[in-house]
Amino acid sequence: MRDISQALIIIDVQNDFCPGGALAVEGGHEIVAGINGLMTEFQTIVLTQDWHPSGHSSFASSHDGKDPFTETEMPYGAQMLWPDHCIQGSQGAAFHADLDADKAHMIVRKGFRPQIDSYSAFFENDHETPTGLDGYLKTRDVSAVTMVGLATDYCVNFSAVDATRLGYAVSVEQSLCRAIDMGGTLATAQDGMRAAGVTLL
């Protein structure tokens, strides 16, 4: 068992990001058993959950003439447009059935504000609006976090970089992550995480 200063943050292991889902990450289901095993080592466990209202501004369907996986400009900067996914209360938004979600001490729902997306476990995509996770971890005297989940090049990446910016020692267990990897986004994310001080395991 690791000491109480270390937390495990499990990013978006939800049906829509697993095979058969609306925004499936190849091999997304393969990491579930390993994550369940890793949970036994931590005394603080956090799950994040993409939780979009219908018609969210990050959905391509909300923009006339726009296709999924193209970018548009939002007031907070560039935004990738996605297929409709992880809609609040839907089966797609639910955690993978094999994930031992009952072991979580906190669930952070993100992306629920209609006009702004949220990749990071810590901030919305404006990099300013907090989710509340930082405060929770600080009240539990957590100073180091290990991250796993989906997808390496988006929500894991943004969460890891934000965590280092907030002063945490951050590790990403890459064997328990899977990436979307569109046009080299995985390599770019890995380089960015290393530059930010994230340890890639």
C-alpha positions as a printed Julia matrix, in Angstrom:
201×3 Matrix{Float64}:
   0.0    0.0     0.0
   1.37   3.4    -1.0
   1.44   6.2     1.55
  -1.46   8.61    1.94
   0.31  11.4     0.01
  -0.27   9.5    -3.26
  -3.53   9.34   -5.21
  -4.68   7.37   -8.23
  -6.67   9.37  -10.8
  -8.57   7.21  -13.3
  -9.55   9.22  -16.35
 -12.81   8.62  -18.28
 -13.02   4.82  -18.41
 -16.51   5.08  -19.88
 -18.47   3.06  -22.39
 -18.37   5.68  -25.12
 -14.56   5.6   -25.07
 -14.41   1.8   -25.29
 -14.99  -0.41  -28.35
 -18.57  -0.03  -29.57
 -18.88   3.44  -28.05
 -19.56   6.74  -29.8
 -15.93   7.87  -29.5
 -14.18   4.54  -29.14
 -10.48   4.42  -28.3
  -8.85   1.33  -29.75
  -8.17  -1.16  -26.96
  -9.86   1.04  -24.37
 -11.37  -1.96  -22.61
  -8.0   -3.7   -22.31
  -6.84  -1.5   -19.44
  -9.74  -2.11  -17.06
  -8.42  -5.21  -15.28
  -5.03  -3.6   -14.73
  -6.62  -0.46  -13.31
  -8.69  -2.54  -10.91
  -5.51  -4.2    -9.7
  -3.73  -0.87   -9.27
  -6.55   0.49   -7.11
  -5.52  -1.85   -4.3
  -2.28   0.12   -3.87
  -3.84   3.54   -3.19
  -5.69   5.1    -0.26
  -7.1    7.94   -2.38
  -8.82   6.99   -5.64
 -10.54   9.47   -7.96
 -12.56   8.73  -11.09
 -13.29  11.35  -13.72
 -16.39  11.14  -15.88
 -17.14  13.05  -19.07
 -20.69  14.33  -18.49
 -22.05  16.36  -21.42
 -25.53  17.76  -21.84
 -27.23  17.09  -25.18
 -26.21  19.69  -27.76
 -22.87  20.41  -26.09
 -20.77  22.98  -27.94
 -17.94  20.48  -28.46
 -20.19  18.22  -30.55
 -19.84  18.58  -34.32
 -23.63  18.16  -34.53
 -23.99  21.52  -32.76
 -22.22  23.34  -35.62
 -23.77  23.57  -39.08
 -21.5   22.18  -41.77
 -18.85  20.95  -39.34
 -17.65  17.35  -39.24
 -16.31  15.4   -36.28
 -12.54  15.57  -35.78
 -12.23  19.05  -37.24
 -11.33  22.14  -35.22
 -13.29  25.29  -34.62
 -12.6   28.44  -32.63
 -14.33  28.95  -29.31
 -14.07  32.01  -27.03
 -11.46  30.06  -25.02
  -9.42  28.97  -28.07
  -9.25  26.1   -30.55
 -11.65  23.23  -29.9
 -11.72  19.81  -31.55
 -15.26  18.86  -32.53
 -16.34  15.38  -31.52
 -19.15  12.96  -32.23
 -21.93  13.23  -29.64
 -20.65  11.25  -26.66
 -20.95  10.74  -22.89
 -24.35  12.41  -22.71
 -25.55  12.8   -19.13
 -27.41   9.76  -17.87
 -26.78   7.7   -21.0
 -25.3    4.22  -21.14
 -22.4    5.69  -23.09
 -21.54   7.99  -20.19
 -21.56   5.14  -17.67
 -18.3    3.64  -16.45
 -17.21   0.41  -18.12
 -19.12  -2.4   -16.43
 -15.95  -4.21  -15.39
 -14.36  -1.15  -13.75
 -14.46  -1.43   -9.97
 -15.96   2.04   -9.65
 -17.24   1.37   -6.12
 -13.67   1.71   -4.85
 -13.57   5.4    -5.83
 -13.54   7.98   -3.06
 -14.52  10.81   -5.4
 -16.03  11.11   -8.87
 -15.29  14.32  -10.77
 -17.81  15.05  -13.53
 -16.52  17.37  -16.22
 -17.75  18.92  -19.46
 -21.22  19.58  -18.04
 -21.18  23.3   -18.89
 -22.81  23.55  -22.35
 -20.48  26.2   -23.76
 -17.09  24.87  -22.72
 -15.4   21.5   -22.94
 -13.24  20.0   -20.21
 -10.44  17.57  -20.99
  -8.57  18.05  -17.73
  -9.55  16.6   -14.36
  -8.58  19.95  -12.84
  -9.79  22.72  -15.19
 -12.21  23.41  -17.99
 -10.64  24.09  -21.4
 -10.27  27.78  -20.59
  -7.51  26.57  -18.19
  -9.06  28.76  -15.47
 -12.41  27.33  -14.32
 -11.62  24.7   -11.66
 -13.36  21.36  -11.25
 -12.69  21.27   -7.5
 -10.33  18.3    -7.66
  -7.29  20.31   -6.59
  -9.02  21.4    -3.38
 -10.12  17.85   -2.61
  -6.61  16.45   -3.04
  -5.07  19.2    -0.93
  -7.48  18.59    1.94
  -6.36  14.94    1.87
  -2.69  16.0     1.92
  -2.02  14.44   -1.49
   1.18  15.63   -3.15
   1.73  12.96   -5.82
  -0.68  11.51   -8.38
  -0.58   8.55  -10.74
  -2.84   8.8   -13.79
  -4.34   6.1   -15.98
  -7.24   5.95  -18.42
  -8.55   7.39  -21.66
  -7.32   8.94  -23.77
  -3.56   9.41  -23.36
  -3.3   12.26  -25.85
  -6.31  14.25  -24.64
  -7.82  13.95  -21.18
  -4.9   12.12  -19.56
  -2.44  14.57  -21.13
  -4.33  17.71  -20.1
  -4.9   16.36  -16.59
  -1.24  15.44  -16.12
   0.08  18.79  -17.34
  -2.38  20.72  -15.16
  -1.43  18.62  -12.14
   2.25  19.48  -12.56
   1.3   23.15  -12.94
  -0.5   22.88   -9.6
   2.6   21.46   -7.94
   1.9   17.73   -7.82
   4.47  15.07   -8.65
   2.8   13.33  -11.59
   3.27   9.91  -13.14
   1.36   8.45  -16.08
   1.22   4.65  -16.26
   1.19   4.34  -20.05
   0.42   0.61  -20.06
  -2.93   1.47  -18.44
  -3.79   4.19  -20.95
  -4.85   4.14  -24.58
  -4.69   6.96  -27.12
  -6.82   8.3   -29.96
  -3.62   9.28  -31.84
  -4.86  11.35  -34.75
  -2.01  12.54  -36.94
   0.67  12.18  -34.3
  -1.25  13.56  -31.34
   0.13  10.84  -29.06
   3.79  11.7   -29.69
   3.03  15.41  -29.33
   1.25  14.78  -26.03
   4.1   12.61  -24.73
   6.64  15.31  -25.58
   4.49  17.95  -23.9
   4.05  15.89  -20.76
   7.76  15.22  -20.46
   8.5   18.93  -20.97
   6.05  19.78  -18.2
   7.81  17.4   -15.8
   5.45  14.43  -15.98
   7.05  11.01  -15.46
   5.92   8.6   -18.18
   6.07   5.02  -16.92
